[in-house]
Coordinates of C-alpha atoms and ligand atoms in Angstrom, one line a residue:
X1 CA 30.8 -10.9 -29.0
X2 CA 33.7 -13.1 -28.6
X3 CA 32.4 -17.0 -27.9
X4 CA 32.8 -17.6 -24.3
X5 CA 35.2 -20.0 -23.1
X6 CA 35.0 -23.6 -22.0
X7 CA 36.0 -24.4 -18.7
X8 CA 37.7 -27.9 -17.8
X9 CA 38.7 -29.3 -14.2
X10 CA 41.9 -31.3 -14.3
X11 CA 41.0 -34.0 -11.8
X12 CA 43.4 -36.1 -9.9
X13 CA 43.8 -37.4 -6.6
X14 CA 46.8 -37.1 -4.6
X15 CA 47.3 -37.7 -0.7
X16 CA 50.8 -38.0 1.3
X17 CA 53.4 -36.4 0.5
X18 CA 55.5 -35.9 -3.2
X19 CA 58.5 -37.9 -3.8
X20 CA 59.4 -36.0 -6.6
X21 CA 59.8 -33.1 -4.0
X22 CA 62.3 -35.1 -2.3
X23 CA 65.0 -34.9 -4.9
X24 CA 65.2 -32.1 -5.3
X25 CA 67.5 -32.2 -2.0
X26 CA 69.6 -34.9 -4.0
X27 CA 72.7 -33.4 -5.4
X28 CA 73.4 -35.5 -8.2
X29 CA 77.1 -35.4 -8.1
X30 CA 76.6 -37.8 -5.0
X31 CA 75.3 -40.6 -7.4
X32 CA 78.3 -43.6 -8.4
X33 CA 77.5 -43.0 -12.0
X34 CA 77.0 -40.2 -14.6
X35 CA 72.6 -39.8 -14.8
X36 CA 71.8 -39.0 -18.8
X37 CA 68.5 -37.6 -17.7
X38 CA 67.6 -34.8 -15.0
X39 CA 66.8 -36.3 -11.7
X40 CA 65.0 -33.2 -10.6
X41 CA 62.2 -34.8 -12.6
X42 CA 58.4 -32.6 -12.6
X43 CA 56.7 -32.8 -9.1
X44 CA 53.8 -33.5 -9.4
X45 CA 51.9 -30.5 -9.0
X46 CA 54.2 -29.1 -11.4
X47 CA 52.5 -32.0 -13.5
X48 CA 48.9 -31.0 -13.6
X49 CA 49.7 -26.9 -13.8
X50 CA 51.6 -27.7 -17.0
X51 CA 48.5 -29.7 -18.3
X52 CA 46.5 -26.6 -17.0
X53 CA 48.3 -24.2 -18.9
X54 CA 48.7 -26.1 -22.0
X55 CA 45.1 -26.0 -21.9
X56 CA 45.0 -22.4 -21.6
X57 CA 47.2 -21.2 -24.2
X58 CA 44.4 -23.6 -26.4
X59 CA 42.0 -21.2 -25.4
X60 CA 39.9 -23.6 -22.3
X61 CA 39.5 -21.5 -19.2
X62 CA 40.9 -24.6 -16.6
X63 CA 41.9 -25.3 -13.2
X64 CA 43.4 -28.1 -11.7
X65 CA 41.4 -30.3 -9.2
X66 CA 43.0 -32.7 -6.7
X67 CA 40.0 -34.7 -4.9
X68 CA 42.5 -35.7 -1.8
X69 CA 40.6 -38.9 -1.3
X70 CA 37.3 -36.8 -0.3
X71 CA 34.3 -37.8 -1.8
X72 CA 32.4 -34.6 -0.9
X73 CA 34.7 -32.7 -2.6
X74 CA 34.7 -34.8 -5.5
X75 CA 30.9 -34.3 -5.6
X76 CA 31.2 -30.7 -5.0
X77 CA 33.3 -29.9 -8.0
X78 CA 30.2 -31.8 -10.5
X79 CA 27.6 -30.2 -8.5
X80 CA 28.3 -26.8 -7.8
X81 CA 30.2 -25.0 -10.7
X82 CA 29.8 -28.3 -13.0
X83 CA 33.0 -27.5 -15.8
X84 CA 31.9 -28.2 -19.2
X85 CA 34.0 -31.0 -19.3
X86 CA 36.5 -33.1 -16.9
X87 CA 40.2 -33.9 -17.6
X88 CA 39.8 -37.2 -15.8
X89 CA 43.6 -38.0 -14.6
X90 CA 42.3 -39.7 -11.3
X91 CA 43.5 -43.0 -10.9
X92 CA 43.2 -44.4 -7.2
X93 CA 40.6 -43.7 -4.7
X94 CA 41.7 -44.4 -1.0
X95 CA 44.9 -46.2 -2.6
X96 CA 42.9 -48.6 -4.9
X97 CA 42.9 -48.4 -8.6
X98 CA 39.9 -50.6 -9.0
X99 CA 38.4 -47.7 -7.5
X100 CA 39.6 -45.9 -10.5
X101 CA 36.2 -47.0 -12.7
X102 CA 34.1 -45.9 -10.1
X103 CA 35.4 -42.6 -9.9
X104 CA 34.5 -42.2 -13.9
X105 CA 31.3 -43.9 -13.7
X106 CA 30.4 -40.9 -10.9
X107 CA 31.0 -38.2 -14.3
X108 CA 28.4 -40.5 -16.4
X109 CA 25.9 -40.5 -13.0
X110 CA 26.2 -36.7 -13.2
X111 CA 26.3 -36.7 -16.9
X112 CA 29.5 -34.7 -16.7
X113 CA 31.7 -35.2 -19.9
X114 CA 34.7 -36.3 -19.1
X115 CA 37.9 -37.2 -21.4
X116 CA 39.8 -40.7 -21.5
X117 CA 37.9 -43.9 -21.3
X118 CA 34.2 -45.5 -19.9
X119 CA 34.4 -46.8 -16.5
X120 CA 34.1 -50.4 -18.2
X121 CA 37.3 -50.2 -20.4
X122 CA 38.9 -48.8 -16.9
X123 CA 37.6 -52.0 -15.2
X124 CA 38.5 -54.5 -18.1
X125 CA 42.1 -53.5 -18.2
X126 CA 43.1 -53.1 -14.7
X127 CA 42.2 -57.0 -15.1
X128 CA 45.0 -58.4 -16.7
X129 CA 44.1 -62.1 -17.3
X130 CA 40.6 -61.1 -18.3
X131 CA 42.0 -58.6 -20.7
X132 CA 44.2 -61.2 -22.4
X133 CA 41.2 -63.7 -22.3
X134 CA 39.0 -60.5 -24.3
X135 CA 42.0 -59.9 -26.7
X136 CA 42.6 -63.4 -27.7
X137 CA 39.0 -64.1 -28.6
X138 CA 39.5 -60.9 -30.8
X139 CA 41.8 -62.2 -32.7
X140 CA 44.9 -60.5 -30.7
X141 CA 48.2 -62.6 -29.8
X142 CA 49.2 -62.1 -26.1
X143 CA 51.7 -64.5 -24.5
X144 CA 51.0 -67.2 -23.6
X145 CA 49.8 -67.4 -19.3
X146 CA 48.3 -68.8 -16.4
X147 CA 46.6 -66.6 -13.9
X148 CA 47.5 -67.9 -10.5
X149 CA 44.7 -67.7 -7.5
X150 CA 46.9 -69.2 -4.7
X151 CA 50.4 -69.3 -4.6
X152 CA 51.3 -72.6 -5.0
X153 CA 52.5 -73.6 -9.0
X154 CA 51.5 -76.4 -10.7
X155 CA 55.0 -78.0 -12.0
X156 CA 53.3 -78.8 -15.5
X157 CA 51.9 -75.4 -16.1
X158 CA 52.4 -76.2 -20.1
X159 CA 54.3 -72.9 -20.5
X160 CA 57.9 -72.2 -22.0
X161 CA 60.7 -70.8 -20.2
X162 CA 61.8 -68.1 -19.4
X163 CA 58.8 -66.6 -17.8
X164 CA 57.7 -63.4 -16.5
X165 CA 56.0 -63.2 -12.6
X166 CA 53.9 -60.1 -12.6
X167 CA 50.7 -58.8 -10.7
X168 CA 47.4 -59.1 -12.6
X169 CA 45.9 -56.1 -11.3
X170 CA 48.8 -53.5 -10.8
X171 CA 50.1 -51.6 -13.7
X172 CA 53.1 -49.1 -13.8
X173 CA 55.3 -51.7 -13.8
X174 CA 55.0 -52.4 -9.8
X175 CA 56.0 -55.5 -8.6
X176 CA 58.1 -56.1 -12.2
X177 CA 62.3 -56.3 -11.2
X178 CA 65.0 -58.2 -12.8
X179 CA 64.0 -61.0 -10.6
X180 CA 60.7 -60.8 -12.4
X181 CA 62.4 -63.3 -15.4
X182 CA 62.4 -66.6 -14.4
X183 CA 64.2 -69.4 -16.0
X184 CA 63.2 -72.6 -14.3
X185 CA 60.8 -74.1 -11.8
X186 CA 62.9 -73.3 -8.7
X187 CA 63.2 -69.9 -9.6
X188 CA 59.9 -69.9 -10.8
X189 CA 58.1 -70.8 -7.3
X190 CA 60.6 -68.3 -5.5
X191 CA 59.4 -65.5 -7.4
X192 CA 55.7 -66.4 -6.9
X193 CA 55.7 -66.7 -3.3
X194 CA 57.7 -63.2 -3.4
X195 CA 55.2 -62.4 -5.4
X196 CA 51.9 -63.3 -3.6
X197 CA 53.7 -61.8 -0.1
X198 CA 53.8 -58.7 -2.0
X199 CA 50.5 -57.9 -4.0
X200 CA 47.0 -58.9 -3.9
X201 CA 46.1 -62.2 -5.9
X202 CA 46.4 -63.1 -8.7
X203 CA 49.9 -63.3 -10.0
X204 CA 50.3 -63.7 -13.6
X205 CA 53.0 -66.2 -15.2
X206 CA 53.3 -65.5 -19.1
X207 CA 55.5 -66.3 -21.6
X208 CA 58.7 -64.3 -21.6
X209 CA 58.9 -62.5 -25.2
X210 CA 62.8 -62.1 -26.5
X211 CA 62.2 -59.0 -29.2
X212 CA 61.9 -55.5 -29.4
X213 CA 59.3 -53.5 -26.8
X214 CA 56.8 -51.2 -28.5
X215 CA 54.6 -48.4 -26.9
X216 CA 51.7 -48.0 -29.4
X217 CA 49.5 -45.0 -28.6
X218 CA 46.2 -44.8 -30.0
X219 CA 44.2 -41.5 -30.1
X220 CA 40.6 -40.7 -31.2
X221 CA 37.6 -42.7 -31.8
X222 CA 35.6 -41.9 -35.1
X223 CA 38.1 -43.2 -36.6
X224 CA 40.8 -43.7 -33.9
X225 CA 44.4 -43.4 -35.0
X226 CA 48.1 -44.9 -34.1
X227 CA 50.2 -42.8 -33.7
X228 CA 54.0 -43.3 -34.6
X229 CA 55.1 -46.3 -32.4
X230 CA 57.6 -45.7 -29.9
X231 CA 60.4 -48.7 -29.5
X232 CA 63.0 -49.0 -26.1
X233 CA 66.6 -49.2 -27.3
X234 CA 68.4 -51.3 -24.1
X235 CA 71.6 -51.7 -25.7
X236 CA 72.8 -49.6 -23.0
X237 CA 71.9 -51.6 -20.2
X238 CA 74.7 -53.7 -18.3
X239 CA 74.3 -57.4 -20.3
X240 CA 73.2 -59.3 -17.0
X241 CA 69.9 -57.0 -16.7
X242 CA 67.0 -58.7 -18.7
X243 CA 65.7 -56.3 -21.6
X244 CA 62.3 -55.3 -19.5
X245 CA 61.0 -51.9 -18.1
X246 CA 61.4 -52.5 -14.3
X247 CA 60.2 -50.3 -11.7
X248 CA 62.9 -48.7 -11.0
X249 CA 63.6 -47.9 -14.5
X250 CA 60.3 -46.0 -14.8
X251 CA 60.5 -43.9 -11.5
X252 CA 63.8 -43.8 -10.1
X253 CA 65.9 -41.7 -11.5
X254 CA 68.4 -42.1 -8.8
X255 CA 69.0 -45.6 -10.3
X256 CA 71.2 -46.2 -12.9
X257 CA 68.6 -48.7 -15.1
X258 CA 66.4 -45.3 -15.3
X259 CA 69.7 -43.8 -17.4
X260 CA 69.9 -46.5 -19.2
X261 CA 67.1 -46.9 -21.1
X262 CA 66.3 -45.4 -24.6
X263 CA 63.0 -44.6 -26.4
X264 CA 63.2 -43.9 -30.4
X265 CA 60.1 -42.8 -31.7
X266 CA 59.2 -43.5 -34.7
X267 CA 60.3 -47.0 -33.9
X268 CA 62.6 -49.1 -36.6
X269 CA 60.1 -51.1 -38.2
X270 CA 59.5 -52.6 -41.9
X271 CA 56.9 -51.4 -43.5
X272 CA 55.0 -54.9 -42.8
X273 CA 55.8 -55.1 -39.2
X274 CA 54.5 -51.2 -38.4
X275 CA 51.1 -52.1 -40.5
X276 CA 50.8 -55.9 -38.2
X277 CA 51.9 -54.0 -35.0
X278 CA 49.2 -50.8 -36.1
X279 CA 46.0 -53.5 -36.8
X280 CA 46.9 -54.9 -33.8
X281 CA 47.2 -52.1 -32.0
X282 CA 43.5 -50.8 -32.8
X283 CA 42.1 -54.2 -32.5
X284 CA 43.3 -54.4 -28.9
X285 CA 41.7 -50.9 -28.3
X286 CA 38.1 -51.2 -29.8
X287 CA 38.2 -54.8 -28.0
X288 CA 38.4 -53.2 -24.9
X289 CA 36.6 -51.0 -25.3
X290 CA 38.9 -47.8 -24.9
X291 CA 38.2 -44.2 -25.6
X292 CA 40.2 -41.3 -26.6
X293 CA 43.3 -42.0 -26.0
X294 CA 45.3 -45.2 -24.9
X295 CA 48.8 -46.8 -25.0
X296 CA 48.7 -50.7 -25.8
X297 CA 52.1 -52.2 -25.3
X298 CA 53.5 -54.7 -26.9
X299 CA 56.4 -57.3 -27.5
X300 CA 57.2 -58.1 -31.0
X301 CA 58.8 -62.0 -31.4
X302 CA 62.5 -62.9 -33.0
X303 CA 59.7 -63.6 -35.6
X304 CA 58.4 -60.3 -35.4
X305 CA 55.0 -61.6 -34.7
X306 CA 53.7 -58.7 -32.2
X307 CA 52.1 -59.9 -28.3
X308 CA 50.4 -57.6 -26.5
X309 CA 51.3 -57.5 -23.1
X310 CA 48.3 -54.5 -21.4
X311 CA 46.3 -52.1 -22.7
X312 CA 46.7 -48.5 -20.8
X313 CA 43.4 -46.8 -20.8
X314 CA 44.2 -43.0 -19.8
X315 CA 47.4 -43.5 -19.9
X316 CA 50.4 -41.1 -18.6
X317 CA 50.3 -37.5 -20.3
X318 CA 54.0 -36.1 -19.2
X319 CA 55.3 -34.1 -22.1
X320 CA 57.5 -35.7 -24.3
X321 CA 56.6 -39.1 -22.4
X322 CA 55.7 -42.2 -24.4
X323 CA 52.3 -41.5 -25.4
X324 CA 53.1 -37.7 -25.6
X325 CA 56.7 -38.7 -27.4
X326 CA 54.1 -40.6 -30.1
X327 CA 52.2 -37.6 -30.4
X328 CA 54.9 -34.6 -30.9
X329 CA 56.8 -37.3 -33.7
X330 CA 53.0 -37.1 -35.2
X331 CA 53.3 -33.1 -35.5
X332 CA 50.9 -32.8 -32.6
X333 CA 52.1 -30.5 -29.8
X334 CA 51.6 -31.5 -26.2
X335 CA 48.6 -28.5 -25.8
X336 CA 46.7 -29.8 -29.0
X337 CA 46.9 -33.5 -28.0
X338 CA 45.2 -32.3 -24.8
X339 CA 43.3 -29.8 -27.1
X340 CA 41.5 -32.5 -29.1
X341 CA 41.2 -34.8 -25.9
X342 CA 38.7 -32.2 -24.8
X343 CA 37.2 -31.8 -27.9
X344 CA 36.0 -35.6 -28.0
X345 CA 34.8 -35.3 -24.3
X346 CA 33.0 -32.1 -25.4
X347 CA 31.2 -33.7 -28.7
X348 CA 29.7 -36.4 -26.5
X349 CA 27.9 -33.9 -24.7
X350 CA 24.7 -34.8 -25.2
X351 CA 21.8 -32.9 -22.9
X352 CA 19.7 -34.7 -21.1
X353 CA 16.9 -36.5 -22.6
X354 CA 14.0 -39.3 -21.6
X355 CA 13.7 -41.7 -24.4
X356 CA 10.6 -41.4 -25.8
X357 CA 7.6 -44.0 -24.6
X358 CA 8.5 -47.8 -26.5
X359 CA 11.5 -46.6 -28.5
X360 CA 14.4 -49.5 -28.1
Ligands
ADP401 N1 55.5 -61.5 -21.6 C1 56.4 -60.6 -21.5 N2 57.5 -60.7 -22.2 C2 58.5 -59.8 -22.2 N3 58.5 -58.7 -21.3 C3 57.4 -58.5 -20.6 C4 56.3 -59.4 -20.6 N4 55.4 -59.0 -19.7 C5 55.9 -57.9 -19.1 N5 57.1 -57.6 -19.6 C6 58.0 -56.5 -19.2 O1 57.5 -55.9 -18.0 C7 57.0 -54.5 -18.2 C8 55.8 -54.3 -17.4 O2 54.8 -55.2 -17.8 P1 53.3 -54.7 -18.3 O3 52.6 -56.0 -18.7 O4 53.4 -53.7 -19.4 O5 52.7 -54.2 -17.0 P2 52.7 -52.7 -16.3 O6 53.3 -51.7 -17.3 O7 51.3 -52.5 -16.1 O8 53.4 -52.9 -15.1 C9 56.9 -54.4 -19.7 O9 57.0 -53.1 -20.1 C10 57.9 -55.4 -20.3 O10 59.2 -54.7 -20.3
MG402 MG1 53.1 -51.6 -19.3

C-alpha cells in the first residue's frame, strides 16, 4: 500500500489589499527608462500557490493558509485537521513583526512542527542592536554602532564617517534610502530626526562599510551548510546613488534603482575570502540561534575583512531570489529546497512525552 502522504499548511498572513495586483494595470512603456526586469512581478497569492505546488510535485499533500490577522482561525487550522507539519511564512500579526515570534511559539504550544526558526532566534534578530551585541561576543565583526533611544545625537558618538541611519527593529530594508548615508554631523542629526518621525525607537547609526555586499544563505542544522554566496554588482547604478540596497530597489520595480541592481551568484571571491565570509556566516547563525534556513548579510571591507550587518531568520523564499538564487547555483531546485525544509521540521517531530519522575 503506497505510504500515505504528508500534509503541510503554508501559513502566512495577509490583510488589505495586494500591491503587486496594482501593476499589473501599469503599462510599462509609460516608464522614463527601459526596466531590465518584469514589473508585473508575482502577487502575492501567486507567491504561496507556487510554494504549494512546488510542494506537491515533491510528493506533500499542501494547501496554503493565510491567517488574515484572526487568531481563531489561526487556532483552528492546529486544532482541527492539525497538518503534519507547518510552512511557517507568517511574519506580522496585526501589522507587528515582533509579533512574528509569538506566532511560532503558538506551533511549539500545540507541539505542531513547523519549518524555519524557534520563536527565540525570531525575537533575537528582529532586535538589531542586541543581535550585533550577541554576534560580537561570538567572535563575529559587525560595524561598528550606537543604538539611539531618543532622538537627539551625542556629537562625540566615537564613530567614523560616513554612517548609515537605519531602524533597529524593521528589516526589508524599510526606512533605508539614499539619504540613509550620512557624511557629517549636520546631515547626520537631519537623518535621525527623519528617522525617529518615521519608525518606532531605536534608530541604529553604524559604521558605513565601502566593499562588496554579500547575501550568505545558510541551510540545515546537523550540520548546517552555506550555500554559494550571492554578491550585488552596482556598477550600474547612476555614480551619485550610494552602493546600498534601498527600499525602493527591493520592491519597486517601477523605480529605476530596482533595474539597476545586479546579483551574481556564486559571488567573485578568493578562495580565502569565501572560507572567512563561510565561518562567519555559520558562526553568526548557530549564535543566534537560527534553524533551517537563514540569510546573514554581510559587507566585506576594502580589506576584505567581512561585517555582518542582520541575520534573516526565515528569510524570503521567491524562486530564483537571493536565498533561492544560493540554492539553484548549489544544484538544489526550488521544490527540493522547500522539500528538505520540511523534512527538518518533520524529523523534529517528536510525540508527546512527560519526562520521567527526577530525570534533569
Ligand atoms: N553598515 C553598513 N554599511 C554598508 N551598507 C549598509 C550598512 N548597513 C546597512 N547597509 C545597507 O542597507 C541595506 C539594508 O540594511 P540591513 O541591515 O540589511 O537591514 P534590512 O535588510 O533588514 O533592512 C543593506 O542591504 C546594505 O545595502
Ligand atoms: Mg538586509
Amino acid at each position: 500500500m503506497p505510504r500515505k502522504k504528508k500534509s503541510v499548511a503554508v501559513l502566512y498572513n495577509h490583510v488589505g489589499k495586494d500591491e503587486y495586483e496594482e501593476l499589473r494595470k501599469v503599462d510599462p512603456a509609460t516608464l522614463d527608462f527601459t526596466p531590465e526586469y518584469p514589473i508585473h512581478v508575482a502577487t502575492v497569492k501567486e507567491e504561496y500557490r507556487a510554494i504549494v505546488s512546488a510542494l506537491e510535485s515533491e510528493g506533500f499533500r499542501a494547501r496554503a493558509v493565510n491567517i488574515r490577522d484572526d487568531i481563531a482561525r489561526l487556532q483552528s487550522v492546529l486544532r482541527r485537521n492539525a497538518p503534519n507539519a507547518i510552512f511557517n511564512l507568517v511574519e506580522f500579526f496585526h501589522d507587528e513583526a515582533r509579533m512574528e515570534a509569538a506566532v511560532a511559539a503558538m506551533f511549539d504550544l500545540h507541539r505542531i512542527p513547523f519549518t524555519g526558526s524557534p520563536h527565540f532566534a525570531l525575537a533575537l534578530c528582529r532586535r538589531k542592536g542586541l543581535t550585533k551585541q550577541v554576534l560580537l561576543q561570538n567572535g563575529v565583526a559587525t560595524p561598528l554602532f550606537k543604538v539611539l533611544k531618543v532622538s537627539k545625537v551625542p556629537r562625540r558618538h566615537g564613530l567614523r564617517y560616513p554612517l548609515i541611519v537605519k531602524p533597529s527593529r524593521e528589516d526589508a530594508s524599510a526606512g533605508v534610502e539614499q539619504e540613509s548615508v550620512v557624511w557629517d554631523f549636520s546631515q547626520l542629526s537631519e537623518r535621525v530626526n527623519q528617522m525617529f518621525e518615521a519608525f518606532k525607537p531605536p534608530i541604529l547609526i553604524e559604521e558605513f562599510i565601502e566593499g562588496k555586499e554579500l547575501h550568505v544563505s545558510v541551510l540545515g542544522n546537523d550540520p548546517p551548510v552555506v550555500l554559494p554566496i550571492l554578491e550585488f554588482d552596482f556598477s550600474a547604478l547612476p555614480e551619485d546613488h550610494p552602493t546600498i540596497i534601498t527600499y525602493e530597489m527591493k520592491w519597486n520595480p517601477l523605480s529605476l534603482a530596482y533595474h539597476k541592481v545586479h546579483s551574481v551568484c556564486p559571488a567573485q571571491l578568493s578562495k580565502r575570502v569565501e572560507k572567512r565570509v563561510q565561518k562567519h556566516a555559520l558562526q553568526a547563525y548557530m549564535a543566534t540561534s537560527c534553524r533551517d534556513y537563514a540569510r546573514i548579510d554581510m559587507r566585506l571591507s576594502k580589506t576584505n575583512k567581512p561585517y555582518v550587518l542582520e541575520v534573516n531568520p526565515n528569510p524570503d523564499l521567491t524562486e530564483s531570489v537571493s536565498f533561492m538564487e544560493s540554492a539553484e547555483a548549489a544544484g538544489i531546485s526550488f521544490s527540493q529546497t522547500l522539500r528538505k525544509i520540511v523534512e527538518f521540521a518533520l524529523e523534529r517531530h517528536t510525540p508527546f512525552s512527560i519526562p520521567a519522575a527526577g530525570s534533569a
